[in-house]
Short mmCIF file of C-alpha atoms and ligand atoms in Angstrom, two decimals:
data_model
loop_
_atom_site.label_atom_id
_atom_site.label_comp_id
_atom_site.label_asym_id
_atom_site.label_seq_id
_atom_site.Cartn_x
_atom_site.Cartn_y
_atom_site.Cartn_z
CA UNK K 336 0.04 0.42 -0.09
CA UNK K 337 2.56 2.26 1.14
CA UNK K 338 4.22 2.18 -2.91
CA UNK K 339 1.49 2.79 -4.39
CA UNK K 340 -0.73 6.53 -4.82
CA UNK K 341 -4.44 6.18 -3.96
CA UNK K 342 -5.99 5.36 -7.49
CA UNK K 343 -6.75 7.90 -9.56
CA UNK K 344 -4.28 9.42 -9.20
CA UNK K 345 -0.93 9.97 -11.24
CA UNK K 346 2.73 11.02 -10.71
CA UNK K 347 3.84 13.29 -13.40
CA UNK K 348 7.73 12.16 -13.13
CA UNK K 349 10.63 14.08 -14.32
CA UNK K 350 10.60 12.57 -18.16
CA UNK K 351 6.82 14.24 -18.52
CA UNK K 352 7.27 17.74 -17.16
CA UNK K 353 8.31 18.57 -20.05
CA UNK K 354 5.26 18.01 -22.08
CA UNK K 355 3.32 19.56 -19.27
CA UNK K 356 5.63 22.54 -19.13
CA UNK K 357 4.53 23.04 -23.31
CA UNK K 358 1.48 22.66 -22.49
CA UNK K 359 1.25 25.05 -20.03
CA UNK K 360 3.52 27.79 -22.27
CA UNK K 361 0.74 27.03 -25.03
CA UNK K 362 -1.78 27.73 -22.83
CA UNK K 363 -0.13 30.89 -20.85
CA UNK K 364 0.67 32.84 -24.98
CA UNK K 365 -2.45 32.45 -26.05
CA UNK K 366 -3.71 34.22 -22.93
CA UNK K 367 -1.60 36.46 -23.24
CA UNK K 368 -2.92 36.83 -26.96
CA UNK K 369 -6.67 37.03 -25.43
CA UNK K 370 -5.73 39.19 -22.65
CA UNK K 371 -6.91 36.37 -20.19
CA UNK K 372 -4.67 36.49 -16.67
CA UNK K 373 -3.87 34.13 -14.40
CA UNK K 374 -5.76 33.42 -11.40
CA UNK K 375 -5.08 30.80 -8.63
CA UNK K 376 -7.88 29.89 -6.31
CA UNK K 377 -7.27 27.28 -3.34
CA UNK K 378 -7.64 23.74 -3.93
CA UNK K 379 -10.49 23.59 -1.45
CA UNK K 380 -13.72 25.59 -0.63
CA UNK K 381 -16.30 25.39 1.51
CA UNK K 382 -18.73 22.40 0.67
CA UNK K 383 -21.63 25.01 -0.44
CA UNK K 384 -20.24 26.50 -2.65
CA UNK K 385 -20.23 23.68 -5.32
CA UNK K 386 -24.14 22.33 -4.18
CA UNK K 387 -25.65 25.73 -4.17
CA UNK K 388 -22.77 27.00 -7.57
CA UNK K 389 -23.16 23.23 -9.38
CA UNK K 390 -26.69 22.08 -8.72
CA UNK K 391 -27.29 19.47 -5.67
CA UNK K 392 -28.72 16.86 -8.30
CA UNK K 393 -25.99 16.93 -10.66
CA UNK K 394 -23.53 13.49 -10.75
CA UNK K 395 -20.64 16.08 -9.69
CA UNK K 396 -22.02 16.40 -6.49
CA UNK K 397 -23.94 13.49 -5.74
CA UNK K 398 -21.64 11.01 -6.48
CA UNK K 399 -18.54 12.02 -7.62
CA UNK K 400 -17.33 15.48 -4.59
CA UNK K 401 -14.40 14.47 -1.67
CA UNK K 402 -16.15 16.16 1.15
CA UNK K 403 -14.87 15.89 4.80
CA UNK K 404 -15.08 17.52 7.88
CA UNK K 405 -12.13 19.56 8.41
CA UNK K 406 -11.09 19.80 12.56
CA UNK K 407 -13.00 22.91 12.78
CA UNK K 408 -16.67 20.76 12.29
CA UNK K 409 -16.92 22.45 8.52
CA UNK K 410 -17.42 20.83 5.26
CA UNK K 411 -15.02 21.31 2.76
CA UNK K 412 -14.56 20.41 -0.30
CA UNK K 413 -11.61 19.78 -3.01
CA UNK K 414 -12.99 21.71 -5.85
CA UNK K 415 -14.44 18.89 -8.55
CA UNK K 416 -14.43 22.00 -10.61
CA UNK K 417 -13.52 25.35 -10.54
CA UNK K 418 -16.16 27.83 -12.40
CA UNK K 419 -17.71 28.38 -8.87
CA UNK K 420 -14.77 29.11 -7.30
CA UNK K 421 -13.56 31.39 -9.42
CA UNK K 422 -17.12 32.81 -9.03
CA UNK K 423 -16.70 32.91 -5.53
CA UNK K 424 -13.18 35.12 -5.61
CA UNK K 425 -14.95 37.64 -7.80
CA UNK K 426 -17.37 38.56 -5.23
CA UNK K 427 -14.88 37.80 -1.99
CA UNK K 428 -12.55 40.19 -4.52
CA UNK K 429 -14.71 42.83 -6.00
CA UNK K 430 -12.94 41.94 -9.27
CA UNK K 431 -15.78 43.09 -10.70
CA UNK K 432 -14.54 46.80 -9.83
CA UNK K 433 -11.60 46.35 -11.59
CA UNK K 434 -11.65 45.73 -15.29
CA UNK K 435 -15.41 44.78 -17.22
CA UNK K 436 -15.49 41.91 -18.11
CA UNK K 437 -13.51 40.13 -15.70
CA UNK K 438 -10.81 37.48 -18.60
CA UNK K 439 -9.47 34.89 -16.16
CA UNK K 440 -7.52 31.63 -16.48
CA UNK K 441 -6.25 29.03 -14.36
CA UNK K 442 -4.33 25.63 -14.43
CA UNK K 443 -4.19 23.38 -11.70
CA UNK K 444 -5.43 19.47 -10.24
CA UNK K 445 -9.37 19.06 -9.92
CA UNK K 446 -10.72 16.11 -7.70
CA UNK K 447 -13.63 13.64 -8.97
CA UNK K 448 -14.41 11.14 -7.16
CA UNK K 449 -14.70 8.80 -10.97
CA UNK K 450 -14.49 5.46 -12.20
CA UNK K 451 -10.29 5.05 -13.12
CA UNK K 452 -9.77 4.97 -16.58
CA UNK K 453 -7.79 5.71 -20.05
CA UNK K 454 -8.65 9.76 -20.06
CA UNK K 455 -10.13 9.20 -16.15
CA UNK K 456 -8.78 10.62 -12.77
CA UNK K 457 -9.54 10.92 -9.20
CA UNK K 458 -7.20 14.15 -9.37
CA UNK K 459 -6.91 15.19 -12.77
CA UNK K 460 -5.80 18.89 -13.87
CA UNK K 461 -7.65 21.61 -16.05
CA UNK K 462 -6.94 24.50 -17.98
CA UNK K 463 -9.71 26.63 -17.22
CA UNK K 464 -10.79 30.31 -17.98
CA UNK K 465 -13.75 32.89 -17.20
CA UNK K 466 -15.17 35.59 -18.32
CA UNK K 467 -17.61 37.61 -16.02
CA UNK K 468 -19.18 40.65 -16.42
CA UNK K 469 -20.02 40.11 -20.46
CA UNK K 470 -23.77 39.22 -21.99
CA UNK K 471 -22.57 39.61 -25.76
CA UNK K 472 -22.29 36.77 -28.15
CA UNK K 473 -19.09 38.74 -28.77
CA UNK K 474 -18.02 36.49 -25.53
CA UNK K 475 -19.11 33.48 -26.03
CA UNK K 476 -17.19 32.94 -29.44
CA UNK K 477 -14.43 34.85 -28.05
CA UNK K 478 -14.10 31.46 -25.50
CA UNK K 479 -15.11 29.24 -27.81
CA UNK K 480 -11.78 31.07 -30.02
CA UNK K 481 -9.76 30.74 -27.59
CA UNK K 482 -9.86 26.91 -26.95
CA UNK K 483 -9.86 26.98 -31.20
CA UNK K 484 -6.62 28.26 -30.63
CA UNK K 485 -4.81 26.37 -28.87
CA UNK K 486 -5.66 23.38 -29.52
CA UNK K 487 -4.80 24.49 -32.71
CA UNK K 488 -1.73 25.68 -32.09
CA UNK K 489 -0.27 22.30 -30.36
CA UNK K 490 -0.92 20.94 -33.66
CA UNK K 491 -4.68 18.42 -33.08
CA UNK K 492 -6.75 17.37 -36.20
CA UNK K 493 -9.69 15.70 -35.84
CA UNK K 494 -11.17 17.42 -32.98
CA UNK K 495 -15.03 18.44 -33.89
CA UNK K 496 -16.70 21.53 -31.70
CA UNK K 497 -20.68 20.70 -30.76
CA UNK K 498 -22.56 23.69 -30.01
CA UNK K 499 -25.15 23.67 -28.57
CA UNK K 500 -28.00 26.40 -26.35
CA UNK K 501 -29.84 25.12 -23.26
CA UNK K 502 -31.52 28.57 -23.11
CA UNK K 503 -32.43 29.99 -20.21
CA UNK K 504 -34.72 29.07 -17.50
CA UNK K 505 -38.04 29.86 -19.06
CA UNK K 506 -36.57 28.46 -22.02
CA UNK K 507 -36.01 25.55 -19.94
CA UNK K 508 -39.15 25.43 -18.42
CA UNK K 509 -41.06 24.22 -20.87
CA UNK K 510 -38.73 22.32 -23.19
CA UNK K 511 -38.66 19.95 -18.95
CA UNK K 512 -42.35 19.63 -19.61
CA UNK K 513 -42.35 18.82 -23.40
CA UNK K 514 -39.51 16.50 -22.53
CA UNK K 515 -40.85 15.00 -19.64
CA UNK K 516 -43.83 14.63 -21.48
CA UNK K 517 -42.06 12.26 -24.34
CA UNK K 518 -40.47 9.93 -21.39
CA UNK K 519 -43.72 9.63 -19.57
CA UNK K 520 -44.31 6.60 -20.87
CA UNK K 521 -41.68 5.27 -21.22
CA UNK K 522 -40.14 5.74 -17.73
CA UNK K 523 -40.03 2.49 -17.04
CA UNK K 524 -37.42 1.19 -19.47
CA UNK K 525 -35.47 3.93 -18.73
CA UNK K 526 -32.12 3.15 -16.14
CA UNK K 527 -32.39 3.88 -12.32
CA UNK K 528 -30.28 6.50 -12.66
CA UNK K 529 -32.79 8.57 -15.12
CA UNK K 530 -35.49 7.23 -13.39
CA UNK K 531 -34.36 9.03 -11.01
CA UNK K 532 -33.37 12.38 -13.05
CA UNK K 533 -37.66 12.81 -14.77
CA UNK K 534 -38.31 14.79 -11.77
CA UNK K 535 -34.92 16.33 -10.86
CA UNK K 536 -33.12 16.76 -13.76
CA UNK K 537 -34.47 15.23 -17.34
CA UNK K 538 -32.94 16.60 -19.44
CA UNK K 539 -29.57 14.74 -18.46
CA UNK K 540 -31.50 11.66 -19.15
CA UNK K 541 -30.60 12.86 -23.18
CA UNK K 542 -27.00 12.94 -22.28
CA UNK K 543 -26.79 9.23 -20.81
CA UNK K 544 -24.22 6.34 -22.02
CA UNK K 545 -27.03 3.90 -21.27
CA UNK K 546 -27.43 2.28 -24.62
CA UNK K 547 -31.54 2.12 -23.43
CA UNK K 548 -31.85 5.10 -22.33
CA UNK K 549 -30.24 6.01 -25.54
CA UNK K 550 -33.02 4.15 -27.46
CA UNK K 551 -35.82 5.30 -25.51
CA UNK K 552 -35.25 8.94 -26.55
CA UNK K 553 -35.18 8.87 -29.74
CA UNK K 554 -36.95 11.31 -31.10
CA UNK K 555 -37.37 13.21 -28.40
CA UNK K 556 -38.00 16.77 -28.25
CA UNK K 557 -35.28 19.65 -28.67
CA UNK K 558 -34.27 22.20 -26.99
CA UNK K 559 -33.62 24.38 -30.24
CA UNK K 560 -37.37 24.38 -30.29
CA UNK K 561 -37.99 25.70 -27.13
CA UNK K 562 -35.81 28.54 -27.04
CA UNK K 563 -37.28 31.81 -26.66
CA UNK K 564 -36.46 34.86 -28.83
CA UNK K 565 -33.22 36.37 -26.50
CA UNK K 566 -31.80 32.86 -26.41
CA UNK K 567 -32.12 32.14 -29.86
CA UNK K 568 -31.11 35.73 -31.09
CA UNK K 569 -27.91 35.07 -28.95
CA UNK K 570 -27.21 31.35 -30.00
CA UNK K 571 -27.53 32.81 -33.59
CA UNK K 572 -24.80 35.49 -33.53
CA UNK K 573 -22.27 33.07 -31.86
CA UNK K 574 -22.61 30.50 -34.48
CA UNK K 575 -22.52 34.13 -37.20
CA UNK K 576 -18.86 34.87 -35.74
CA UNK K 577 -17.55 31.57 -34.75
CA UNK K 578 -18.86 31.13 -38.72
CA UNK K 579 -17.26 34.08 -40.19
CA UNK K 580 -14.00 33.21 -38.35
CA UNK K 581 -14.09 30.34 -40.03
CA UNK K 582 -14.16 27.64 -37.00
CA UNK K 583 -16.11 25.04 -38.15
CA UNK K 584 -18.87 23.27 -35.33
CA UNK K 585 -21.70 21.09 -35.38
CA UNK K 586 -24.65 21.95 -34.18
CA UNK K 587 -25.15 18.67 -31.25
CA UNK K 588 -29.38 19.29 -29.97
CA UNK K 589 -28.47 17.00 -27.45
CA UNK K 590 -25.46 18.45 -25.61
CA UNK K 591 -26.65 19.17 -22.32
CA UNK K 592 -23.41 19.29 -19.62
CA UNK K 593 -23.72 17.48 -16.21
CA UNK K 594 -22.92 20.86 -14.30
CA UNK K 595 -26.74 22.75 -13.59
CA UNK K 596 -25.41 26.74 -13.83
CA UNK K 597 -25.38 26.60 -17.65
CA UNK K 598 -27.70 28.47 -19.57
CA UNK K 599 -27.83 29.68 -23.14
CA UNK K 600 -24.73 28.49 -25.26
CA UNK K 601 -22.79 25.16 -24.35
CA UNK K 602 -20.45 23.70 -26.06
CA UNK K 603 -17.83 20.34 -26.68
CA UNK K 604 -14.27 20.03 -28.18
CA UNK K 605 -14.58 16.23 -29.49
CA UNK K 606 -11.43 13.75 -29.74
CA UNK K 607 -13.40 10.56 -31.08
CA UNK K 608 -10.84 7.88 -30.87
CA UNK K 609 -9.93 8.57 -26.64
CA UNK K 610 -13.98 6.41 -25.94
CA UNK K 611 -16.21 7.45 -23.77
CA UNK K 612 -13.96 10.13 -22.32
CA UNK K 613 -13.91 12.07 -25.79
CA UNK K 614 -14.35 15.62 -24.36
CA UNK K 615 -11.49 17.01 -24.55
CA UNK K 616 -13.05 20.66 -23.59
CA UNK K 617 -16.42 21.80 -22.13
CA UNK K 618 -18.46 24.84 -21.55
CA UNK K 619 -20.85 27.19 -21.74
CA UNK K 620 -22.59 30.05 -20.37
CA UNK K 621 -23.51 30.81 -17.34
CA UNK K 622 -26.04 33.54 -16.88
CA UNK K 623 -27.31 32.68 -13.42
CA UNK K 624 -24.48 31.88 -11.20
CA UNK K 625 -22.92 34.69 -9.30
CA UNK K 626 -25.73 35.38 -8.33
CA UNK K 627 -26.40 31.83 -7.03
CA UNK K 628 -23.58 32.61 -5.56
CA UNK K 629 -24.70 35.56 -3.73
CA UNK K 630 -23.78 38.92 -5.97
CA UNK K 631 -25.62 41.08 -7.79
CA UNK K 632 -27.18 39.11 -11.46
CA UNK K 633 -23.82 39.04 -13.73
CA UNK K 634 -23.52 36.89 -17.05
CA UNK K 635 -21.07 35.18 -17.34
CA UNK K 636 -18.98 32.54 -19.80
CA UNK K 637 -16.01 30.10 -19.37
CA UNK K 638 -14.74 26.59 -20.11
CA UNK K 639 -12.37 23.79 -18.89
CA UNK K 640 -9.97 21.77 -20.99
CA UNK K 641 -8.81 18.62 -19.44
CA UNK K 642 -4.41 18.44 -19.31
CA UNK K 643 -4.54 14.93 -19.03
CA UNK K 644 -6.78 14.50 -22.45
CA UNK K 645 -5.13 16.71 -23.67
CA UNK K 646 -2.65 14.60 -23.49
CA UNK K 647 -2.90 11.58 -24.95
CA UNK K 648 -4.84 13.18 -27.45
CA UNK K 649 -0.90 14.40 -28.41
CA UNK K 650 0.38 10.98 -27.85
CA UNK K 651 -1.62 9.54 -30.37
CA UNK K 652 -1.18 12.32 -33.14
CA UNK K 653 2.95 11.72 -32.22
CA UNK K 654 2.86 15.41 -31.75
CA UNK K 655 4.26 16.02 -28.43
CA UNK K 656 8.28 17.57 -28.75
CA UNK K 657 11.09 15.52 -28.55
CA UNK K 658 12.63 16.33 -25.52
CA UNK K 659 16.49 16.15 -25.51
CA UNK K 660 17.30 16.52 -21.97
CA UNK K 661 20.80 19.01 -22.43
CA UNK K 662 23.58 20.00 -19.78
CA UNK K 663 26.84 22.32 -20.42
CA UNK K 664 28.99 20.50 -18.19
CA UNK K 665 29.49 17.25 -16.76
CA UNK K 666 32.63 17.25 -14.59
CA UNK K 667 34.48 14.21 -13.86
CA UNK K 668 36.22 13.60 -10.98
CA UNK K 669 39.48 11.15 -11.96
CA UNK K 670 40.84 10.02 -8.15
CA UNK K 671 39.99 10.69 -4.40
CA UNK K 672 39.96 13.48 -2.88
CA UNK K 673 39.39 15.74 -5.74
CA UNK K 674 35.83 16.10 -4.16
CA UNK K 675 36.23 20.20 -3.21
CA UNK K 676 37.87 21.32 -6.50
CA UNK K 677 35.56 19.29 -8.25
CA UNK K 678 32.22 21.83 -6.64
CA UNK K 679 34.56 24.41 -7.24
CA UNK K 680 34.85 23.32 -10.30
CA UNK K 681 31.08 23.10 -10.62
CA UNK K 682 29.59 25.92 -8.48
CA UNK K 683 31.91 28.25 -11.45
CA UNK K 684 30.03 26.36 -13.47
CA UNK K 685 26.86 26.90 -12.17
CA UNK K 686 27.23 30.37 -11.21
CA UNK K 687 27.98 31.86 -14.81
CA UNK K 688 25.00 30.25 -16.46
CA UNK K 689 25.69 26.69 -17.22
CA UNK K 690 23.93 23.76 -16.24
CA UNK K 691 26.41 21.59 -14.94
CA UNK K 692 26.77 17.65 -13.23
CA UNK K 693 29.60 16.90 -11.16
CA UNK K 694 30.01 12.42 -9.98
CA UNK K 695 28.48 12.06 -6.26
CA UNK K 696 29.14 8.32 -6.34
CA UNK K 697 33.11 7.88 -7.22
CA UNK K 698 32.30 5.89 -10.41
CA UNK K 699 35.12 4.81 -12.79
CA UNK K 700 35.93 7.73 -15.91
CA UNK K 701 33.81 5.06 -18.28
CA UNK K 702 31.06 5.17 -15.84
CA UNK K 703 30.97 9.28 -15.63
CA UNK K 704 32.17 9.16 -19.22
CA UNK K 705 28.62 7.18 -20.04
CA UNK K 706 26.30 9.50 -17.87
CA UNK K 707 28.29 12.65 -19.42
CA UNK K 708 26.56 11.28 -23.11
CA UNK K 709 23.30 10.19 -21.56
CA UNK K 710 22.58 13.60 -20.08
CA UNK K 711 23.61 15.22 -23.68
CA UNK K 712 26.96 16.67 -21.40
CA UNK K 713 28.03 19.48 -24.34
CA UNK K 714 31.61 19.37 -22.39
CA UNK K 715 33.39 16.81 -19.52
CA UNK K 716 35.54 19.09 -17.60
CA UNK K 717 37.89 16.71 -16.52
CA UNK K 718 39.35 16.65 -12.49
CA UNK K 719 43.01 14.40 -12.20
CA UNK K 720 46.21 14.13 -10.13
CA UNK K 721 48.24 16.22 -12.63
CA UNK K 722 44.71 18.82 -13.31
CA UNK K 723 44.54 18.83 -9.14
CA UNK K 724 48.54 19.80 -8.79
CA UNK K 725 48.77 22.61 -11.04
CA UNK K 726 45.25 24.10 -10.66
CA UNK K 727 44.16 23.85 -13.68
CA UNK K 728 41.05 21.54 -15.54
CA UNK K 729 41.28 19.68 -18.65
CA UNK K 730 38.34 20.81 -20.56
CA UNK K 731 36.53 17.88 -23.60
CA UNK K 732 34.06 18.82 -25.79
CA UNK K 733 32.13 15.27 -26.24
CA UNK K 734 31.08 16.13 -30.17
CA UNK K 735 34.86 16.54 -31.84
CA UNK K 736 36.72 15.39 -28.89
CA UNK K 737 38.94 18.43 -28.99
CA UNK K 738 40.22 18.64 -25.18
CA UNK K 739 42.15 21.02 -23.99
CA UNK K 740 44.15 22.46 -20.36
CA UNK K 741 43.40 26.04 -18.58
CA UNK K 742 42.45 27.32 -15.82
CA UNK K 743 38.89 27.81 -13.95
CA UNK K 744 38.68 30.98 -15.90
CA UNK K 745 39.93 29.70 -19.38
CA UNK K 746 37.50 27.33 -19.33
CA UNK K 747 34.95 30.00 -18.45
CA UNK K 748 36.13 31.80 -21.10
CA UNK K 749 36.18 29.23 -23.63
CA UNK K 750 33.15 27.56 -22.92
CA UNK K 751 31.39 31.20 -23.26
CA UNK K 752 33.05 32.22 -26.62
CA UNK K 753 31.52 28.46 -28.10
CA UNK K 754 28.10 29.50 -26.82
P1 HAM M 1923 -16.33 19.57 -17.68
O1 HAM M 1923 -17.37 19.26 -18.61
O2 HAM M 1923 -16.91 19.54 -15.89
O3 HAM M 1923 -16.45 21.31 -17.25
O4 HAM M 1923 -15.08 18.68 -17.35
C1 HAM M 1923 -14.43 20.28 -18.37
C2 HAM M 1923 -12.77 18.73 -18.63
O5 HAM M 1923 -12.34 18.12 -17.69
C3 HAM M 1923 -13.32 17.14 -20.41
O6 HAM M 1923 -13.95 17.85 -20.90
C4 HAM M 1923 -12.55 16.72 -19.65
O7 HAM M 1923 -12.09 16.75 -20.45
C5 HAM M 1923 -11.54 17.06 -17.86
N1 HAM M 1923 -11.79 16.40 -17.34
C6 HAM M 1923 -13.06 15.87 -16.16
N2 HAM M 1923 -12.76 15.34 -15.35
C7 HAM M 1923 -12.28 14.74 -15.47
C8 HAM M 1923 -11.70 13.75 -15.13
N3 HAM M 1923 -12.60 12.75 -13.69
N4 HAM M 1923 -10.92 12.48 -15.48
C9 HAM M 1923 -9.55 13.82 -16.76
N5 HAM M 1923 -10.59 14.33 -17.51
C10 HAM M 1923 -11.36 14.76 -16.77
C11 HAM M 1923 -16.01 21.57 -16.24
O8 HAM M 1923 -15.51 20.94 -15.64
C12 HAM M 1923 -16.66 22.95 -16.38
N6 HAM M 1923 -16.08 23.94 -14.65
C13 HAM M 1923 -16.46 23.97 -17.50
C14 HAM M 1923 -16.33 25.31 -17.47
C15 HAM M 1923 -15.71 26.53 -17.34
N7 HAM M 1923 -17.73 25.80 -17.67
C16 HAM M 1923 -17.39 26.74 -17.94
N8 HAM M 1923 -16.65 27.34 -17.53
#
């Protein structure tokens, strides 16, 4: 047990870090182009925030939260997502008094007690964006364009952007009635989850993965037929802007997101080869959430991209950069008692901006050479009996094999001149 992490968690090892940094750099660069600023909120929040924000009848809240009572008898939850927390922070820190809209992004771990499988973990990482304070369809299009630009910059192909409008509470009420009427006599054939969703959250039935439920919902009424004028106009405008920006999308009237705060625009980016975990990105508008969390009525929209899923897609398409290790110099100790001098050399290198490593294990010259090669060292710096006696070093260019001797100063000058 002690040598295994909890189920659904994964170590990100040194060999993986370059890939994470690569994705994070693309994200940060693109957010800068779109003028989104980074926000870092705590990993845990009061449970109440998620109950109110995400909705108490959602799978996330009912089945997937890591909730515990802390030593002060408060109910605390590890964040299963970050939209509610960003809205909480927006209100607590009065970000609405600054630039409007607040355009924020985050990268960090989220926690859901999901059934782990490829692309689905209990601790996973999201990059997310929240634009709070603008009702215009322009901002819906902007956040979608941001997601698309990041995925395109990474070079990903065969992605599909699916778009829907889930309407506002008014049109959703009308839709709910029609959907319930349609499903009424099919109710007994639905899975247990969907039977319980029937009264509480019937739209989620459309999203059920159970084949029987999918068959029973064929021909169900579509939300598109129930949208009020305002929601319809908004949705048309979003589509027009995306079309003008040459972003292709598929209208999916069955796209109902798993969190209750969504209104109007809802979208997902899918990468089919990931199978059941094909959603790489999901988001939408949440015009009621700020008010639900105790603020004035304020519109908002955002999305989150699952970083592990993006990594899987990049791997499948062979798009991850080849990360070769690299080191400027490897300091080799060729005789006992060279440790102090060796540490002096390695320190001088590092102080002068060269990455440098030294042998810590008193290994043979052959073993040290092997390590220098494995780490792609440009130079090896040799410290043997003669060098120590004469207060010099031997510097070997690992590519050309050329060797010369000199003081530490000479070594630095020579390395700088060849930089
Ligand atoms: P979500 O659809 O629940 O939305 O999650 C967004 C993305 O996070 C998913 O598309 C997927 O890529 C990734 N993801 C979710 N669960 C897991 C998991 N267990 N393992 C690995 N990856 C996962 C939200 O979280 C919303 N807060 C998005 C949003 C922001 N809407 C508006 N603003």
